XYZ file of C-alpha atoms in Angstrom:
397
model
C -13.364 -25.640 0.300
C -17.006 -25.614 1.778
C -20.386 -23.422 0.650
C -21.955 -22.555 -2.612
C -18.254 -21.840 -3.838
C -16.946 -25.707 -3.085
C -20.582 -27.623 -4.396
C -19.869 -25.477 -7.602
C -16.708 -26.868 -8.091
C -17.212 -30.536 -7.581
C -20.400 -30.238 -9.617
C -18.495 -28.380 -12.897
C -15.696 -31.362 -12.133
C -18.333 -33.697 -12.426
C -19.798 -32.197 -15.684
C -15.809 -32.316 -17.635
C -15.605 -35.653 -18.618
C -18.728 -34.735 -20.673
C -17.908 -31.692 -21.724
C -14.568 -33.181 -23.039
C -16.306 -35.221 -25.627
C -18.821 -32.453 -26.371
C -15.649 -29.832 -27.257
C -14.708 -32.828 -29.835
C -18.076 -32.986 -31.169
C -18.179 -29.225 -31.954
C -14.226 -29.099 -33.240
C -15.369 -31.840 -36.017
C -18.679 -30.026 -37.131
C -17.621 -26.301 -37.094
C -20.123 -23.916 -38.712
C -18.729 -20.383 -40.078
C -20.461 -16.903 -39.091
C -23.895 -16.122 -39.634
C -24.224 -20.209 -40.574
C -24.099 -21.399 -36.254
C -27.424 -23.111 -36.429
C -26.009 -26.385 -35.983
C -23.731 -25.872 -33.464
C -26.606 -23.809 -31.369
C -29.038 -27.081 -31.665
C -26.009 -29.491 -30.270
C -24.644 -26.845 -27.271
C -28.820 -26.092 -26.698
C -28.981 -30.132 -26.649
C -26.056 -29.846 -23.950
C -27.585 -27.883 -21.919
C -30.233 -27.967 -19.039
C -34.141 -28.665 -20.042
C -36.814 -26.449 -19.061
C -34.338 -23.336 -19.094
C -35.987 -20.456 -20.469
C -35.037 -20.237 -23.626
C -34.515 -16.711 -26.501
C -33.166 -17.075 -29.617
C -31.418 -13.864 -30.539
C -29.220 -11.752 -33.625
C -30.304 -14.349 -35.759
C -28.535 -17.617 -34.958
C -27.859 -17.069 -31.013
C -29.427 -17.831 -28.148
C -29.516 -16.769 -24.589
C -30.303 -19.512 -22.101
C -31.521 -18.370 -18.610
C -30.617 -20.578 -15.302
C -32.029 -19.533 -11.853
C -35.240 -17.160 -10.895
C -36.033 -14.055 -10.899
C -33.640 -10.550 -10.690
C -30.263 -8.906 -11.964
C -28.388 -11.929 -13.384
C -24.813 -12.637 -14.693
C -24.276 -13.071 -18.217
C -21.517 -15.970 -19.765
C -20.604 -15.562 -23.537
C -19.783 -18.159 -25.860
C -18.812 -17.963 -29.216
C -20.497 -19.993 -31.610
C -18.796 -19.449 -35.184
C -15.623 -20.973 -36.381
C -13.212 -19.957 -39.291
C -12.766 -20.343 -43.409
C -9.941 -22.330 -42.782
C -8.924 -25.682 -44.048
C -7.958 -27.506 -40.586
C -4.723 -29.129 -40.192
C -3.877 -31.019 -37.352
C -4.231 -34.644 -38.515
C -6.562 -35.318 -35.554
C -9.578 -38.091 -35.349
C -12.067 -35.360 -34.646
C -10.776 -32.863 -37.156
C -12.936 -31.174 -39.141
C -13.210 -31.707 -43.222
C -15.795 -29.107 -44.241
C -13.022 -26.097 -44.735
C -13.956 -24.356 -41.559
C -12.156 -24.989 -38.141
C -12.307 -23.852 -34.639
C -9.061 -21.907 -35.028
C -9.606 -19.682 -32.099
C -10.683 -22.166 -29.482
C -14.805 -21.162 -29.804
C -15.363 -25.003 -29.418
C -13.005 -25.204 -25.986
C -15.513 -21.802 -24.971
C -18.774 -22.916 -25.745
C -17.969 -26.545 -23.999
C -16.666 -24.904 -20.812
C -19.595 -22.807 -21.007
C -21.988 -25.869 -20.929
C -20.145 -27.182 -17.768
C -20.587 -24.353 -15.847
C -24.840 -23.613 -16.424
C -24.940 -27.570 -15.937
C -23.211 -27.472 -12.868
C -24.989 -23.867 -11.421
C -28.040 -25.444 -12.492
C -27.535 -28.666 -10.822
C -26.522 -27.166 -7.287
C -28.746 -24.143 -7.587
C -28.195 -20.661 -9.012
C -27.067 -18.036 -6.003
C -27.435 -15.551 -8.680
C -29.327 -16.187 -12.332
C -27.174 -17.157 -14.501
C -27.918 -16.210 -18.146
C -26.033 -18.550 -21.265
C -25.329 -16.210 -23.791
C -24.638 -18.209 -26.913
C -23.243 -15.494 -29.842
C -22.495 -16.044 -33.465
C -20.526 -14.010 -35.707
C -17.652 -12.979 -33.254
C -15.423 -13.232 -36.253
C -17.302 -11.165 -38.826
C -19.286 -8.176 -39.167
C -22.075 -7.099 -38.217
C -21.084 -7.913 -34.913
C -23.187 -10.671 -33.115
C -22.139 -9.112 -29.768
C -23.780 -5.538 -31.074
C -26.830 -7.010 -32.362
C -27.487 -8.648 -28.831
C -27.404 -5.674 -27.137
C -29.517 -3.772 -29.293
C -31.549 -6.380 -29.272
C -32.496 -5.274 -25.677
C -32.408 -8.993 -25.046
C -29.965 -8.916 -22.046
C -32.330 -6.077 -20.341
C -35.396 -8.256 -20.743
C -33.372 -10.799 -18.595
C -31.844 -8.004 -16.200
C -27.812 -8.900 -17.117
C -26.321 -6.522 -15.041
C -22.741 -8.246 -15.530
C -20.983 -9.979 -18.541
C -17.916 -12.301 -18.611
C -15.854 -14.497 -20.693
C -12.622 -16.335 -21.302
C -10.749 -16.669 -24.171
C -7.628 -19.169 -24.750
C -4.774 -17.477 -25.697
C -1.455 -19.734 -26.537
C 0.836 -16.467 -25.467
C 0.439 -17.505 -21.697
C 1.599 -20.617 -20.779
C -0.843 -23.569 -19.783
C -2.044 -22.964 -15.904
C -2.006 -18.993 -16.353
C -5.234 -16.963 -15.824
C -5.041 -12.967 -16.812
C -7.837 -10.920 -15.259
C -6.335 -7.454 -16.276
C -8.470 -4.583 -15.343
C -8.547 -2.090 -17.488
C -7.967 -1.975 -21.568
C -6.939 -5.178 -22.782
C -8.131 -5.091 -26.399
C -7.785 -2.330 -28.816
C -10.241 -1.105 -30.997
C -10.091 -2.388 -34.401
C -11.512 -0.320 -38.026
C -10.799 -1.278 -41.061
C -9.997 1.218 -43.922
C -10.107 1.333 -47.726
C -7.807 4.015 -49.615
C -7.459 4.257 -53.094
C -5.029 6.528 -54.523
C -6.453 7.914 -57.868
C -3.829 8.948 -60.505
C -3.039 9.290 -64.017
C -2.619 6.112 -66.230
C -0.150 5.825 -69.260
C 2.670 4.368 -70.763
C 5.477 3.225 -68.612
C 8.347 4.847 -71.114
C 6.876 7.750 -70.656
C 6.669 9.136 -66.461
C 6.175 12.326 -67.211
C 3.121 11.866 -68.928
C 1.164 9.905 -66.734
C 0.785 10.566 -62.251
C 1.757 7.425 -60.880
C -1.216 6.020 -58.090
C 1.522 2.810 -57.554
C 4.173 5.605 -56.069
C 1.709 7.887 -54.588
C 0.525 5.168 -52.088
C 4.030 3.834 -51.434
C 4.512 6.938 -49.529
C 1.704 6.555 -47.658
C 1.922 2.891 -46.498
C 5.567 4.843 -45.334
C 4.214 7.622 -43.965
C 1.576 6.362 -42.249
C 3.749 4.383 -39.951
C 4.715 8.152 -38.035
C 0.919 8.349 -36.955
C 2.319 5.418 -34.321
C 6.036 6.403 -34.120
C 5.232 10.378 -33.806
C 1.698 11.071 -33.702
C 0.235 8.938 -30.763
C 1.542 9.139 -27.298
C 3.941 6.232 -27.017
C 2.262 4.688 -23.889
C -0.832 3.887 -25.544
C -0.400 1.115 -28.461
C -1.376 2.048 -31.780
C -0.955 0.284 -34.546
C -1.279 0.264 -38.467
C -1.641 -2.218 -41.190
C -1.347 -2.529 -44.810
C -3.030 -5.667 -44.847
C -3.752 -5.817 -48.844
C -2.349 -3.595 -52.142
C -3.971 -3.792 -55.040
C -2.736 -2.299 -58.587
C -2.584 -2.851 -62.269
C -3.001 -5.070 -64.766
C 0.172 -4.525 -67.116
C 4.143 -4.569 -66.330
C 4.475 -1.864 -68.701
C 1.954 0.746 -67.647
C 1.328 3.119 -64.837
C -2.243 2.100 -63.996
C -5.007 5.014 -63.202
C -5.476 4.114 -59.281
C -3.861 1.598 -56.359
C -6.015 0.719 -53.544
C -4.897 -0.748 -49.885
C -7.021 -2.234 -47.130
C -5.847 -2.289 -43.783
C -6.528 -2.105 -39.850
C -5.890 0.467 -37.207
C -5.673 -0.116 -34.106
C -5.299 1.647 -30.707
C -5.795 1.280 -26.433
C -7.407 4.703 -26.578
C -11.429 5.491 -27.440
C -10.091 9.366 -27.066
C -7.073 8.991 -29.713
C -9.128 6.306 -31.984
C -10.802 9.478 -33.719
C -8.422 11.422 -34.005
C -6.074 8.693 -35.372
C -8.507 8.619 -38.465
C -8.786 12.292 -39.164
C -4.650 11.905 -38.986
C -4.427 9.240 -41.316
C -6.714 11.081 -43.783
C -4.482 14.071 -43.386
C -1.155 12.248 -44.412
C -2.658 10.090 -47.537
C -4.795 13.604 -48.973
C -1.173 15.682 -48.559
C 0.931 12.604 -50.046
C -1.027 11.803 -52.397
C -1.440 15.264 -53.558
C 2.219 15.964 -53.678
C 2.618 13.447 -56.318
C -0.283 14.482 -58.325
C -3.018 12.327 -57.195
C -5.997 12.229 -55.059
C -6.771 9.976 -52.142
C -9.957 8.726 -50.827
C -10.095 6.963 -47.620
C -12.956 5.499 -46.119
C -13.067 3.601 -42.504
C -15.453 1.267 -41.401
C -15.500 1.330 -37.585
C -15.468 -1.688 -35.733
C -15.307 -2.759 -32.140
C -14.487 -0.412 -29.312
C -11.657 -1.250 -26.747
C -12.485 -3.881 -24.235
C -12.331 -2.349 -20.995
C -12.304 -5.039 -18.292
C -14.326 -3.823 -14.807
C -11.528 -3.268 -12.610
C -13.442 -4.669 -9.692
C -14.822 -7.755 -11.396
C -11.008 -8.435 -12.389
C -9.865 -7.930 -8.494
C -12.510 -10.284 -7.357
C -11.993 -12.759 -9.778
C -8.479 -13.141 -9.330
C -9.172 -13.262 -5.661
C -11.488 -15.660 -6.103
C -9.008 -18.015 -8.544
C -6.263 -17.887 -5.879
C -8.670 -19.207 -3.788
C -8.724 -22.249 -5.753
C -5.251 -23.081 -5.203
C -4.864 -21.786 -1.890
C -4.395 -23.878 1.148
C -7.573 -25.177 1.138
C -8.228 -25.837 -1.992
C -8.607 -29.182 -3.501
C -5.284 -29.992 -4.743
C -6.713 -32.152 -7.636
C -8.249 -29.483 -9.149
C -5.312 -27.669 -10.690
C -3.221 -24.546 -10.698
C -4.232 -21.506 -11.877
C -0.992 -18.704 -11.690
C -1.627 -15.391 -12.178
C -1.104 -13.181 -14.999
C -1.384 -9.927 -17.219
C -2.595 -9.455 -20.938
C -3.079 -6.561 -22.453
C -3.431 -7.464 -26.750
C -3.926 -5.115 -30.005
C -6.475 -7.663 -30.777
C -10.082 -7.179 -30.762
C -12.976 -8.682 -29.883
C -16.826 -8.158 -29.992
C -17.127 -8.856 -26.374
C -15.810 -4.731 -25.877
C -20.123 -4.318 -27.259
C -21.445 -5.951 -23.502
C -18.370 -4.241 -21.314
C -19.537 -0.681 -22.916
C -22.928 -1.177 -21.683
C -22.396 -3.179 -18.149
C -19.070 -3.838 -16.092
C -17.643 -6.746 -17.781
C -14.312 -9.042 -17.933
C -12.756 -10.789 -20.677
C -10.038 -13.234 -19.166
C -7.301 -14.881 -21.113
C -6.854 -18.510 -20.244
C -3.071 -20.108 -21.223
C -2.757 -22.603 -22.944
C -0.587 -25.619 -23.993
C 0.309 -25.664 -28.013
C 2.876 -24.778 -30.232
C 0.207 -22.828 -33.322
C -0.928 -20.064 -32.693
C -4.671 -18.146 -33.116
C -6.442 -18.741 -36.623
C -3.778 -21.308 -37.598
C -4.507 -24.236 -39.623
C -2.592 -26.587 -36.940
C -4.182 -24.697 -33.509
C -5.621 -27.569 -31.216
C -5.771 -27.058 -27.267
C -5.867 -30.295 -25.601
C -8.711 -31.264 -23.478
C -7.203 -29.774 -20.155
C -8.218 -26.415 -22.174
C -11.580 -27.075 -21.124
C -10.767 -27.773 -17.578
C -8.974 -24.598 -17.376
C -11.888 -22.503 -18.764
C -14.257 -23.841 -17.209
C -12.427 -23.008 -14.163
C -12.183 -19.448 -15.124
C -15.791 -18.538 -15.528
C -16.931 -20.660 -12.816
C -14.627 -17.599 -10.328
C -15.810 -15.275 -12.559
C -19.160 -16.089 -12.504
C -19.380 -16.096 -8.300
C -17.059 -12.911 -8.788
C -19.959 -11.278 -10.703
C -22.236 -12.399 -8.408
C -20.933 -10.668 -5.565
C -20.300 -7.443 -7.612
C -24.278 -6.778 -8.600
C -25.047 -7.997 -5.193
C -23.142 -5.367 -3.522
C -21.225 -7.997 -1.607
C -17.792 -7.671 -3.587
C -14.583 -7.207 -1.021
């Protein structure tokens, strides 16, 4: 492989052995939302001197490689999880937070790349976009782009990858289209009449009352929606009562819903307000629901997706460098979310899903990606990246 394309490469080859160890370092000193500082100083340590430099939403950073003009944004996530780690390794982490969702294998591939671009030269900018709070709310991903940050630096693209343990190790998915589902979270408390437990008739049971709706609210995805776009609905907590012997005044339940569809997302609340009011009602109670609205689908650019899986075949083709690895296509679609949906509703965007090899799964206590991870991501934003490139510069296939 010759050009700009085949100088990347061997440069971001040259920059793994050193990204490797930095992944470790970040795995053993994970920082929790809205607390990244630490980890920004060590990946803004990582990364190229005399880049220009913004500090954004608080404890991100955006770090610009290359001149002037429309540029190509890369996202990393910078927070890690409230979870006790659990894999027995030498670089595990001991402070009760872990990199459970493979942030640490993200940010490290994402130093390899702006190393290597900045090493051979930039043939478009290339803009680091370091984010915290991917894993809470407010969204870091929001408060970027209303920040008006990624304007200032003329992003006219965004992409990322993300690990996911469902495909196997060597498998890249660059699905156009939805790929995440939008994700709100909802409160409902069921407000009914307290007494004594011997006595039913004297009291309007809340505990009953939302039963029925946890039951009833699983039609709004088995009748209400069209059954080629996922939906989905969870009781996630239920909450009620203090006694064994008494019917308490109110039950409340937190969930998720979920769906592929912006146009059925609203009307998927109104419908599950519907059902708990008339439920609720029918047993003598009253129901309150409120929904806090989160992220939007994540709708991957259909041409960035084309290109980029063109441009990862290329990789392995015939003359490709053999040593380099295998990347196989593949196709994701999740009922996950993710923040990243904020930059592809503003600019064409891609989220790819990068396989991996372990046997835990996403926000487990026991999820480690080996070092090939890295490799493998790198990989993936390094075609996505040039993909971009050709897209804002008119020069796609």
């Amino acid at each position: 492989m010759t050009g700009i394309r085949g100088r990347l490469r061997a440069a971001l080859h040259a920059e793994l052995p050193s990204a490797h160890r930095l992944r470790r370092e970040l795995h053993a000193e994970p920082c929790v939302s809205g607390k990244e500082g630490p980890t920004r100083r060590r990946v803004l340590d990582a990364l190229p001197e005399g880049a220009a430099l913004e500090e954004v939403a608080g404890t991100g950073a955006l770090l610009r490689i290359g001149g002037g003009g429309p540029a190509v944004g890369v996202r990393g996530e910078l927070d890690a999880l409230p979870i006790a780690e659990r894999t027995g390794v030498s670089w595990a982490a001991h402070n009760g937070a872990m990199h459970a969702c493979g942030h640490d294998v993200h940010l490290a591939a994402l130093v390899a790349l702006t190393r290597a671009v900045d090493r051979v030269g930039a043939p478009t900018p290339l803009v680091a976009v370091l984010q915290p709070r991917e894993e809470t709310y407010p969204s870091g991903a929001l408060d970027i782009v209303e920040s008006g940050a990624l304007d200032r630096h003329q992003v006219r693209a965004m992409v990322a990858a993300h690990v996911q343990p469902v495909l196997g190790a060597g498998e890249t998915a660059c699905t156009p289209g939805a790929v995440n589902a939008s994700a709100d979270e909802f409160t409902l408390i069921v407000r009914g009449q307290s007494g004594h437990a011997a006595y039913p008739q004297l009291s309007r049971d809340p505990i009953l009352a939302l039963a029925q709706i946890i039951v009833a609210a699983q039609q709004l995805v088995s009748r209400n929606s069209d059954p080629m776009t996922p939906t989905v609905v969870t009781f996630g907590t239920v909450t009620a009562g203090t006694a064994p012997n008494a019917t308490p005044a109110d039950a409340v339940a937190r969930g998720t819903i979920r769906t592929m569809s912006e146009t059925w997302r609203g009307q998927l609340h109104d419908r599950f307000r519907v059902i708990a009011d008339g439920v609720a009602r029918a047993h003598g109670c009253e129901a309150e629901v409120v929904i806090a609205r989160g992220e939007p689908v994540l709708v991957n650019d259909a041409c960035l997706a084309e290109e980029t899986a063109h441009l990862l075949d290329l990789f392995t083709g015939p003359n490709a460098d053999a040593e380099y690895g295998y990347h196989a296509p593949a196709t994701l679609r999740s009922c996950g979310a993710d923040d990243f949906a904020r930059y592809a509703s503003v600019m064409p965007s891609l989220m790819m899903f990068v396989g991996v090899d372990t046997s835990s799964g996403l926000h487990t206590p026991e999820f480690l990606p080996g070092d090939e991870a890295v490799t493998a991501v790198a990989e993936s934003l390094l075609a996505a990246y040039l993909a971009a490139a050709r897209v804002i510069g008119g020069t796609a296939r």
